XYZ file of N, CA and C in Angstrom:
678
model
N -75.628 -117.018 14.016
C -77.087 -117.139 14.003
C -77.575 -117.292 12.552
N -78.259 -118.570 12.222
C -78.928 -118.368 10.844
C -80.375 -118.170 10.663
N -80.325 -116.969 10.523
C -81.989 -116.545 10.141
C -82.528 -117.265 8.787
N -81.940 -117.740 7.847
C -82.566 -118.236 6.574
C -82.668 -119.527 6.246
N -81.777 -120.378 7.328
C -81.661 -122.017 6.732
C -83.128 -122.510 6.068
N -82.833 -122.955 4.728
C -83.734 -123.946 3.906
C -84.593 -122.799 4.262
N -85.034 -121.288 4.019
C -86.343 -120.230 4.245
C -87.151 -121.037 4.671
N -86.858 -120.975 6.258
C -87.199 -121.434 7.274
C -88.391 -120.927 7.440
N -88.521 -119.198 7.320
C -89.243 -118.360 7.753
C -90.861 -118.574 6.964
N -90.557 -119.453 5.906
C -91.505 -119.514 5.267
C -93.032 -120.749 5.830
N -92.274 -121.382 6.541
C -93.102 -122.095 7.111
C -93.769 -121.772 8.609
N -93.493 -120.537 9.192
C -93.677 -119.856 10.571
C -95.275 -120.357 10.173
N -96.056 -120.302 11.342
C -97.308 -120.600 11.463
C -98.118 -120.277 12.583
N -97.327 -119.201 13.233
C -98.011 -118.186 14.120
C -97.243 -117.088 14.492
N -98.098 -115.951 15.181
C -96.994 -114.583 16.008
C -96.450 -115.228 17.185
N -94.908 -115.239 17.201
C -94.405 -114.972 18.300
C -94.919 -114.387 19.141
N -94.794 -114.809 20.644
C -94.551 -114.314 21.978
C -93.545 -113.837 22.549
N -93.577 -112.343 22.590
C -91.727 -112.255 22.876
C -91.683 -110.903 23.852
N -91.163 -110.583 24.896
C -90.910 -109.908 25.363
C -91.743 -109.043 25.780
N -92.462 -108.275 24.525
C -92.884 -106.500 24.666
C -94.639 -107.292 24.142
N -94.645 -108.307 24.529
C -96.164 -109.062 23.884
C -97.189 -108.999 24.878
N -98.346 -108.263 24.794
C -99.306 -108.219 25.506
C -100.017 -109.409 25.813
N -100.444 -109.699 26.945
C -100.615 -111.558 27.233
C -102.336 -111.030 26.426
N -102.876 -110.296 25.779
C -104.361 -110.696 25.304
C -104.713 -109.178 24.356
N -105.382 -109.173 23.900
C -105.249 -108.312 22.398
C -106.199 -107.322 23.220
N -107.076 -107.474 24.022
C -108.277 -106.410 24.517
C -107.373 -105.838 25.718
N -106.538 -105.257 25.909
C -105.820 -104.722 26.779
C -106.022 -103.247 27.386
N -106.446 -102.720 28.145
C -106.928 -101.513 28.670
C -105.401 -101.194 29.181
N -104.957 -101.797 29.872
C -103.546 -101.180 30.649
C -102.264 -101.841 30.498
N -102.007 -102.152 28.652
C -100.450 -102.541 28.201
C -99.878 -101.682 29.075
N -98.554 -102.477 28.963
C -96.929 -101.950 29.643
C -96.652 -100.976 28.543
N -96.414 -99.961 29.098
C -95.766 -98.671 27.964
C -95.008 -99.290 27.025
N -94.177 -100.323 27.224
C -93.090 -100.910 25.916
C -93.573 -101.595 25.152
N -94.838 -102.040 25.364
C -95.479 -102.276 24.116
C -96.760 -101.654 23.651
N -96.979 -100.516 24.034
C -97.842 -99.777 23.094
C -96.230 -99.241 22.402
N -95.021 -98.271 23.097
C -94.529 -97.813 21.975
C -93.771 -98.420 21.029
N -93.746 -100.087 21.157
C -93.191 -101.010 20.031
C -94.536 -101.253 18.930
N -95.973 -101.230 19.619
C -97.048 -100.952 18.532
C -97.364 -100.065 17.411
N -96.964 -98.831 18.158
C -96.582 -97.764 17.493
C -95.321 -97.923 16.978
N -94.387 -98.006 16.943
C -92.860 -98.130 15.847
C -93.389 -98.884 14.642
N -94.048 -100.120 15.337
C -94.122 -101.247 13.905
C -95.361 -100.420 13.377
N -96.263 -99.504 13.735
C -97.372 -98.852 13.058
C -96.641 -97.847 11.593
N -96.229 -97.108 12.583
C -95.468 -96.078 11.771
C -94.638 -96.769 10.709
N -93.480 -97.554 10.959
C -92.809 -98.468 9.589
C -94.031 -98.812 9.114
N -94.498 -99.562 9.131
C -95.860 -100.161 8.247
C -96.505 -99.091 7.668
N -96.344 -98.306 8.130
C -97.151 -97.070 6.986
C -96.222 -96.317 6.428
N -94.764 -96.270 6.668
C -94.131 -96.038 5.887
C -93.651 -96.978 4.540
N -93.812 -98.498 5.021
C -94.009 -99.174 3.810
C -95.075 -98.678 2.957
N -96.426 -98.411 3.125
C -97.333 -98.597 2.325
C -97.544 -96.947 1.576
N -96.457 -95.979 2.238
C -96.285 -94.916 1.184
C -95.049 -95.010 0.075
N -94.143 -95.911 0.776
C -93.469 -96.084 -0.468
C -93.832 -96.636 -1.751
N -95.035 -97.772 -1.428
C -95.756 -98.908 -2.235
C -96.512 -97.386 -2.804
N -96.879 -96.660 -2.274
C -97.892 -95.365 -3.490
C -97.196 -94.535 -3.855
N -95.872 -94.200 -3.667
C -95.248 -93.638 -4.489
C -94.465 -93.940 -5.510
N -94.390 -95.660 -4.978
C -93.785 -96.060 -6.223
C -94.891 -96.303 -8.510
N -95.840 -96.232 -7.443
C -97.034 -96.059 -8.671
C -96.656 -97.172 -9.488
N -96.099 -98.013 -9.134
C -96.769 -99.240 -10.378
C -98.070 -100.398 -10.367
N -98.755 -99.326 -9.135
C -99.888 -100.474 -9.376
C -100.544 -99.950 -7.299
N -101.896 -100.136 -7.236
C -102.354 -99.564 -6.587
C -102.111 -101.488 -5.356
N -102.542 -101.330 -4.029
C -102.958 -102.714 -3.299
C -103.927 -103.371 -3.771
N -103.925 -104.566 -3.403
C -104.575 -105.512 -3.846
C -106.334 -104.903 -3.451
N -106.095 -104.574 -1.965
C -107.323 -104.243 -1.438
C -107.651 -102.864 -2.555
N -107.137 -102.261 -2.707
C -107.562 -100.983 -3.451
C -108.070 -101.393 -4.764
N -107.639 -102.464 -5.534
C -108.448 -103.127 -6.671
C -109.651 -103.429 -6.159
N -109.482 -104.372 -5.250
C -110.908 -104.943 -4.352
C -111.934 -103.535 -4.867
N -111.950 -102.633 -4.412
C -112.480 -101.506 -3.646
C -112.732 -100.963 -5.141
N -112.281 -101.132 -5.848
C -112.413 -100.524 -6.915
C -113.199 -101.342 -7.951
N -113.463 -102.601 -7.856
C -114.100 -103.447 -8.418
C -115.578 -103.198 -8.009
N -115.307 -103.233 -6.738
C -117.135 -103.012 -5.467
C -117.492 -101.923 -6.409
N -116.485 -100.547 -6.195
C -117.253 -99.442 -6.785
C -117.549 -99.174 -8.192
N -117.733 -100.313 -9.082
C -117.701 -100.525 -10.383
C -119.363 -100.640 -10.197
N -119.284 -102.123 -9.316
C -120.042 -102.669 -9.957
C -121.349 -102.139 -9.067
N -121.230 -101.408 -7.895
C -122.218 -100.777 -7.011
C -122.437 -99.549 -7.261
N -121.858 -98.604 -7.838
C -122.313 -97.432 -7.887
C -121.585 -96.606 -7.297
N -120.292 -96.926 -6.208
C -120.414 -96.305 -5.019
C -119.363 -95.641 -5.132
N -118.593 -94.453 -4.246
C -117.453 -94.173 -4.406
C -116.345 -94.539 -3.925
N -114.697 -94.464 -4.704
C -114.073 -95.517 -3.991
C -113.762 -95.525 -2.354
N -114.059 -94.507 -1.446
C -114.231 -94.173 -0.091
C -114.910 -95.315 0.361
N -116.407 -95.020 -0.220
C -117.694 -95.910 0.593
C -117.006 -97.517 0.168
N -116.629 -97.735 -0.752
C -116.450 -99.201 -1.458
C -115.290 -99.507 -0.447
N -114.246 -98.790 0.197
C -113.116 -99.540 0.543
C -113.431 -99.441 2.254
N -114.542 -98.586 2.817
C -114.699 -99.162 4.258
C -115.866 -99.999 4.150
N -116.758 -100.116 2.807
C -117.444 -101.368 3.047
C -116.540 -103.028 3.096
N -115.675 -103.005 2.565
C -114.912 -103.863 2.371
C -114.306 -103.671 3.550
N -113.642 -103.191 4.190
C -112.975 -103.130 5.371
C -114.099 -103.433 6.440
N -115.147 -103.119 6.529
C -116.459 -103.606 7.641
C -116.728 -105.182 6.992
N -117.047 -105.500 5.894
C -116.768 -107.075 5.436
C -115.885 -107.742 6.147
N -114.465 -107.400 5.896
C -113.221 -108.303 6.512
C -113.593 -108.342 8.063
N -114.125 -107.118 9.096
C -114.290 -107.579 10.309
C -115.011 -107.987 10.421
N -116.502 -108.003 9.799
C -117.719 -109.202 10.174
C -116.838 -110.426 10.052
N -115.931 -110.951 9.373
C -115.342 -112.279 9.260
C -114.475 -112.581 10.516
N -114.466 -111.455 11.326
C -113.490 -111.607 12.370
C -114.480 -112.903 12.988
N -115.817 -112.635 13.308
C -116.170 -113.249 14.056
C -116.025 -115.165 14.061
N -116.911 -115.347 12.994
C -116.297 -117.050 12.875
C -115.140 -117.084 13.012
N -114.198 -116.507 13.235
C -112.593 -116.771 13.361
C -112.251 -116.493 14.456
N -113.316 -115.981 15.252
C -112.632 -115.594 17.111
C -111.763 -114.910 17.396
N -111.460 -113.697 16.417
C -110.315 -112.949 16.416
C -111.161 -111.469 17.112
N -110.063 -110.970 18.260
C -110.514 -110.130 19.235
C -109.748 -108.678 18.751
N -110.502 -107.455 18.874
C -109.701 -106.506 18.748
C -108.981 -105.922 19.450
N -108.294 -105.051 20.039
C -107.885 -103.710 20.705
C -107.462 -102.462 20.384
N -106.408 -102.014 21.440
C -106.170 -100.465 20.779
C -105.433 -100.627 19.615
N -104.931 -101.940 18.883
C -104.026 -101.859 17.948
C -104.873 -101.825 16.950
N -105.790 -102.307 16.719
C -106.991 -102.304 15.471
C -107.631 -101.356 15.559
N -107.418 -100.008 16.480
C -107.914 -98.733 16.187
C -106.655 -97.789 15.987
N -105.464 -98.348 16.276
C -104.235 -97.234 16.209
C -103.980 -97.749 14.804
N -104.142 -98.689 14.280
C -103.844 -99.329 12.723
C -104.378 -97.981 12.042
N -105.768 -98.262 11.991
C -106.453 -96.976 11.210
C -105.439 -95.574 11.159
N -105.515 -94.750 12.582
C -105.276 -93.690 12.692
C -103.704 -93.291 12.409
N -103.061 -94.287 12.624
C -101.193 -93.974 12.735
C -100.863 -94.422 11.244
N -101.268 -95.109 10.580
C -100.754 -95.293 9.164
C -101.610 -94.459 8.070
N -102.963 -93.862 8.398
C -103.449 -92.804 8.109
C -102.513 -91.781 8.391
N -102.147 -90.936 9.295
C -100.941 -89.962 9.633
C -100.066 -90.133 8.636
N -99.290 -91.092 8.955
C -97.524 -91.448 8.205
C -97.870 -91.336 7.088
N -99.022 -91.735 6.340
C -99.268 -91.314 4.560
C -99.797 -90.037 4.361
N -100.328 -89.784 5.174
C -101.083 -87.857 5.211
C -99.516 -87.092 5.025
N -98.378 -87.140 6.338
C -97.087 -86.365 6.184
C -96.396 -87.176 5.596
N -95.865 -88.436 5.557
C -94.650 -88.562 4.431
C -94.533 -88.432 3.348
N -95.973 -89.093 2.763
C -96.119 -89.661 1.163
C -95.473 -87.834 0.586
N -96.274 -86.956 0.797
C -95.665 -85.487 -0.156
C -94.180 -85.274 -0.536
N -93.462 -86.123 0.386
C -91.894 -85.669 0.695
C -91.150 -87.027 -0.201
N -91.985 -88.202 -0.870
C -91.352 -89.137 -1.287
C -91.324 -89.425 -2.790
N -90.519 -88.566 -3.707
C -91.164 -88.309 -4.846
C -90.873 -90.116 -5.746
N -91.597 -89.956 -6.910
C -91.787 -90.874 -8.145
C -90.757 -91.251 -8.726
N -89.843 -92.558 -8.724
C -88.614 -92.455 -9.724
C -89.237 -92.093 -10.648
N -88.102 -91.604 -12.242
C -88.871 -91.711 -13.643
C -88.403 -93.009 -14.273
N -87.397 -93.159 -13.959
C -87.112 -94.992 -14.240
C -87.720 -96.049 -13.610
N -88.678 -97.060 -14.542
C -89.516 -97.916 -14.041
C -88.774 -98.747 -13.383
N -87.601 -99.017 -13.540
C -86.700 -100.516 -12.685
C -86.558 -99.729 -11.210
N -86.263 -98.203 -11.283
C -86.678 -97.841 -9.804
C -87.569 -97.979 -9.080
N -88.807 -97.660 -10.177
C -90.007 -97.885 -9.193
C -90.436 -99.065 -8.407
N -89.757 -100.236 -9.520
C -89.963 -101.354 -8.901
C -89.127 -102.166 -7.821
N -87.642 -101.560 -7.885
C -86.917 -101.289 -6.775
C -87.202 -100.770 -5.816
N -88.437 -99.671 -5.881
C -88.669 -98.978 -4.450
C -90.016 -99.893 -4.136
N -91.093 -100.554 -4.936
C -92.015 -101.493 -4.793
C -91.584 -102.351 -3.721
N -90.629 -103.375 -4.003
C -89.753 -104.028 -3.734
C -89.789 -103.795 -1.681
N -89.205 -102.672 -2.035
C -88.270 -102.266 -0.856
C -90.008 -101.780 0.216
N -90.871 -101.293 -0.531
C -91.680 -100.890 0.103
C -92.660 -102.078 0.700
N -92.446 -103.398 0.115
C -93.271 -104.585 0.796
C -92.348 -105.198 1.967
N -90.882 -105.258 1.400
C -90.072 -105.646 2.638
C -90.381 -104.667 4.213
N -90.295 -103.291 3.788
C -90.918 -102.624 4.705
C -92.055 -102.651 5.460
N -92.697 -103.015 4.684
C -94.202 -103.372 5.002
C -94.544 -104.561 6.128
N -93.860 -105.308 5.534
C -93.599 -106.751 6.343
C -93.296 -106.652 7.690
N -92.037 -105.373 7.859
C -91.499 -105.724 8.709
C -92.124 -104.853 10.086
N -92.874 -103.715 9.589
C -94.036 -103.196 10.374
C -95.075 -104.100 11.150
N -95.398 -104.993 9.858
C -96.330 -105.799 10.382
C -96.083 -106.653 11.855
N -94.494 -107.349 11.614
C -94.379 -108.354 12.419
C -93.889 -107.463 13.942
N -93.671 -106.303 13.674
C -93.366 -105.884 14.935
C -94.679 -105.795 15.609
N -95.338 -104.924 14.928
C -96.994 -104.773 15.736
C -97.819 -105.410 15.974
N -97.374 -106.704 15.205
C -98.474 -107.878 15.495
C -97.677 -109.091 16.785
N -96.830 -108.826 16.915
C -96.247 -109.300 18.125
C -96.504 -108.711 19.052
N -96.929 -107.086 18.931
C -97.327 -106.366 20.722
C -98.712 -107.103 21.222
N -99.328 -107.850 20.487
C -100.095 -108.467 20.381
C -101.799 -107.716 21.429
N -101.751 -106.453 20.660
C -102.954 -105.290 20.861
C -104.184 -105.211 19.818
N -104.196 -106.611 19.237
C -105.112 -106.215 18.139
C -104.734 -105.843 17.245
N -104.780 -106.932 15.985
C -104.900 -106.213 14.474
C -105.479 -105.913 14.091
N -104.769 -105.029 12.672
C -106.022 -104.458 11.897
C -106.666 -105.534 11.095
N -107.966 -105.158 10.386
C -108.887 -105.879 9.627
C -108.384 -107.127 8.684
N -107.278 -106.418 7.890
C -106.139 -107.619 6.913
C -105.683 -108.479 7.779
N -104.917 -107.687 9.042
C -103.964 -108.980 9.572
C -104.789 -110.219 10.435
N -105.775 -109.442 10.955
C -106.781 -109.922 11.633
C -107.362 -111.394 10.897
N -107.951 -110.976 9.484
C -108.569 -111.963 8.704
C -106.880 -113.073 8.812
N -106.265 -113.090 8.238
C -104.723 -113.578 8.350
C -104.719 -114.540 9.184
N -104.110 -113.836 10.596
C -104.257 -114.684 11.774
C -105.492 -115.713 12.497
N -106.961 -115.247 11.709
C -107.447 -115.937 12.252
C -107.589 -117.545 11.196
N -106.999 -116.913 9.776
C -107.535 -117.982 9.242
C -106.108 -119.048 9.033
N -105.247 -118.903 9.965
C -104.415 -119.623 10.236
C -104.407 -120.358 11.100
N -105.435 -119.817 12.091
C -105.407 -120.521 13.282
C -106.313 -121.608 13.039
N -106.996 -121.424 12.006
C -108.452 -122.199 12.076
C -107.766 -123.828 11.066
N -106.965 -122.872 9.971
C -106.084 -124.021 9.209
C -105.270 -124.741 9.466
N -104.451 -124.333 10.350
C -102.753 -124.265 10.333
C -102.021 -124.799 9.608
N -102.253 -123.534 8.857
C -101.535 -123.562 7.366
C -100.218 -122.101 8.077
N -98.815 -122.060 7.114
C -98.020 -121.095 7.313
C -98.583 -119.861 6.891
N -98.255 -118.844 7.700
C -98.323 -117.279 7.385
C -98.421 -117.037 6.150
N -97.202 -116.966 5.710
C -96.558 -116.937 3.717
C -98.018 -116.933 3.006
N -98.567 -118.207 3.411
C -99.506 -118.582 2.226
C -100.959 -118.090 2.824
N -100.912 -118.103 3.594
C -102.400 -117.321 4.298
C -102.161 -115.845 3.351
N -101.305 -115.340 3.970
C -101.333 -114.220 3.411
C -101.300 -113.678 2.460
N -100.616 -114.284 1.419
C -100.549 -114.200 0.372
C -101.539 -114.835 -0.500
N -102.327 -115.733 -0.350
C -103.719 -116.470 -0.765
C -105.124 -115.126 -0.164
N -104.713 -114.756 0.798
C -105.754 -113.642 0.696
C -105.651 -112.660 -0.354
N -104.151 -112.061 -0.320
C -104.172 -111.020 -1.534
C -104.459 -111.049 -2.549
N -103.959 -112.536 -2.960
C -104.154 -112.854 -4.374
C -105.969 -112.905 -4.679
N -106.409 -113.602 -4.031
C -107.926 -113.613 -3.681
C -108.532 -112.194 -3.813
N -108.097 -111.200 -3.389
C -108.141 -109.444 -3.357
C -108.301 -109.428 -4.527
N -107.030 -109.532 -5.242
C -106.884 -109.343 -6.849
C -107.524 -109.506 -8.100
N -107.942 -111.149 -7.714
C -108.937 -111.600 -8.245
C -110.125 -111.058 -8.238
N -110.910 -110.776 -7.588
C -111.910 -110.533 -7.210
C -112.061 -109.190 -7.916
N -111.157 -108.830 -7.172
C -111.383 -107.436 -7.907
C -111.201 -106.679 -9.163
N -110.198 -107.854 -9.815
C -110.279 -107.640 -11.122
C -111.581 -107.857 -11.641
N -111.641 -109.254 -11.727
C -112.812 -109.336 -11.798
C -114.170 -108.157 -12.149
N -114.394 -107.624 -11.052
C -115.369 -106.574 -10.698
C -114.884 -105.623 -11.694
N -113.861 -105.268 -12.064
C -113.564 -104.468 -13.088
C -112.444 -103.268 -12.488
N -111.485 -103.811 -11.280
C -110.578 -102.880 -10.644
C -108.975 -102.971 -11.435
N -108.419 -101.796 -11.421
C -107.255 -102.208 -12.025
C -105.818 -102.809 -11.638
N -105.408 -103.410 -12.171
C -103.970 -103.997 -12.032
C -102.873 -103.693 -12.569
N -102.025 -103.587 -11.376
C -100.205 -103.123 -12.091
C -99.494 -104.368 -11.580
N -98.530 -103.887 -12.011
C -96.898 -104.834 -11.614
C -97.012 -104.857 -10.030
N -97.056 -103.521 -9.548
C -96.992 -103.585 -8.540
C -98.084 -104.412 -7.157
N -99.397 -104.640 -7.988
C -100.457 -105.074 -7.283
C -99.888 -106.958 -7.550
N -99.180 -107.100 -8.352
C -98.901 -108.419 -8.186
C -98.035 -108.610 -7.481
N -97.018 -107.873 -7.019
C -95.986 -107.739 -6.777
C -96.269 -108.190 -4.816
N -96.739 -107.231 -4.975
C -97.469 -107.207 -3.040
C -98.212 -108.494 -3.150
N -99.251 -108.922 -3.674
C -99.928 -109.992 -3.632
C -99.197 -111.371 -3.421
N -97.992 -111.529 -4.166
C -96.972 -112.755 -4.079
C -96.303 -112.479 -2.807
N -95.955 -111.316 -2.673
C -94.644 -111.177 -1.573
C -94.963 -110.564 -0.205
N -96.246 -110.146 0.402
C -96.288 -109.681 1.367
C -96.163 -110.603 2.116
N -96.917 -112.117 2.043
C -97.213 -112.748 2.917
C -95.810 -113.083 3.595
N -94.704 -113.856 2.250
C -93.750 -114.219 2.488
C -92.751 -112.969 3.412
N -93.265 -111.895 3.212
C -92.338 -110.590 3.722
C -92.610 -110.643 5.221
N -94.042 -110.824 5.335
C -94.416 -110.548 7.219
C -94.361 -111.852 8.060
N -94.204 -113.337 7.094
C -93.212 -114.658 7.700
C -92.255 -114.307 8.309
N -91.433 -113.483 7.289
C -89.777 -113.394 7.519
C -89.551 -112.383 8.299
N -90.023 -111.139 8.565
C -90.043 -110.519 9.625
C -90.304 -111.218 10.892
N -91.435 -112.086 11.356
C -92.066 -112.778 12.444
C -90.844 -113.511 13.167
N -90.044 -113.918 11.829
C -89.071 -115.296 12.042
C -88.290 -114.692 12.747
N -87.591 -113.298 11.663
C -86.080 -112.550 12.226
C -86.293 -112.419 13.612
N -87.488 -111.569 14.016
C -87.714 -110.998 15.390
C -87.830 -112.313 16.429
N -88.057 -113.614 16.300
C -88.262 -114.399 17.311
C -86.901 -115.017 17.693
N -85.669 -115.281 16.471
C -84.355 -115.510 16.635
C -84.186 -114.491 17.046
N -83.759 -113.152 17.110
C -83.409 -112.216 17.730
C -83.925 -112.171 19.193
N -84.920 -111.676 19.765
C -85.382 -111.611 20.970
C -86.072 -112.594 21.139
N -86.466 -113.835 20.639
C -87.428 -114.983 21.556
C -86.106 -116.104 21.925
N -84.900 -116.363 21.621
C -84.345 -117.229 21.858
C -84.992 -118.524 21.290
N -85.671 -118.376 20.073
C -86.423 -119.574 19.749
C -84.823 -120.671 18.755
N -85.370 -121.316 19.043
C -84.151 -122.194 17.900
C -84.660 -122.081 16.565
N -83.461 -122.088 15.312
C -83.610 -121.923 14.058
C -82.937 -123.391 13.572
């Protein structure tokens, strides 16, 4: 099986349909196997994004965002990062992107996994670690994503904006996604938010990270050809 010919994965240009996939995102009565595959890819995904804060070289792209708003508004970085998060879903709408229980379990289950893990995951003191665990913490990240966004229950606000503005383009994942972050970055530098290694780091590579997850999982269980 070749999962990588010519990074194949890089050109994916939608979520798989596969197995444990809810036929519509507003779902009142999923099949148990895919709320608890929603939840698995929840939990990894928020275990990516505590490794990405413990590795401390640089906060998310969105967290610059948020930090730029609260520069230049007054506000604190709390109020600044669910105004920004209520922004990204007003955009749901021109994009026809529908929610469910997954765009409310997003919130609450990767909230959890950083409330109990992050304490238990300490700081390398060597920076090539940190960026080794950076690294490791977007691949992770990715691969959360593509599981939960295949139960297909509703994304959260990021993936949401993502998917819809792929659908509207059809342009590949990779670059959707990664053209939003970078866009994050900007912006928020801009506004006056700060930047690490690590905020570039996620910005280049998430998109390409939650392609290549999408890809692995559809050769694996979709029987799709590679």
């Amino acid at each position: 099986m070749k999962f990588f010919p010519r990074l194949s994965f890089l050109s994916v240009k939608a979520v798989p349909t596969l197995s444990w996939s809810s036929p519509k995102p507003l779902n009142l009565r999923p099949d148990l196997v895919t709320v608890i595959l929603l939840i698995v890819g929840l939990i990894i995904f928020g275990l990516g994004e505590a490794l990405l804060i413990a590795a401390g070289t640089g906060v998310s792209p969105w967290t610059v965002l948020a930090q730029g708003v609260s520069q230049q508004a007054g506000w604190s970085i709390g109020l600044s990062t669910f105004m920004v998060s209520l922004t990204v879903l007003i955009l749901w709408w021109p994009l026809k992107q529908v929610p469910g229980i997954g765009t409310l379990l997003n919130a609450i289950i990767i909230a959890l996994v950083l409330e109990f893990v992050l304490p238990y995951i300490p700081t390398p003191e060597i920076y090539i670690s940190q960026v080794l665990l950076t690294l490791l913490g977007i691949l992770i990240t990715g691969l959360g994503s593509g599981i939960y966004l295949i139960a297909n229950l509703g994304p959260g606000p990021r993936d949401g904006l993502m998917t819809g503005l792929q659908q509207q383009t059809n342009l590949p994942i990779a670059w959707i996604r990664s053209g939003i972050e970078l866009s994050a970055v900007i912006i928020g530098w801009s506004l006056g938010g700060v930047v690490g290694l690590g905020t570039v780091l996620f910005a280049v590579l998430i998109g390409p990270s939650v392609a290549c997850s999408l890809f692995i999982l559809d050769q694996m269980f979709g029987g799709a050809e590679g």
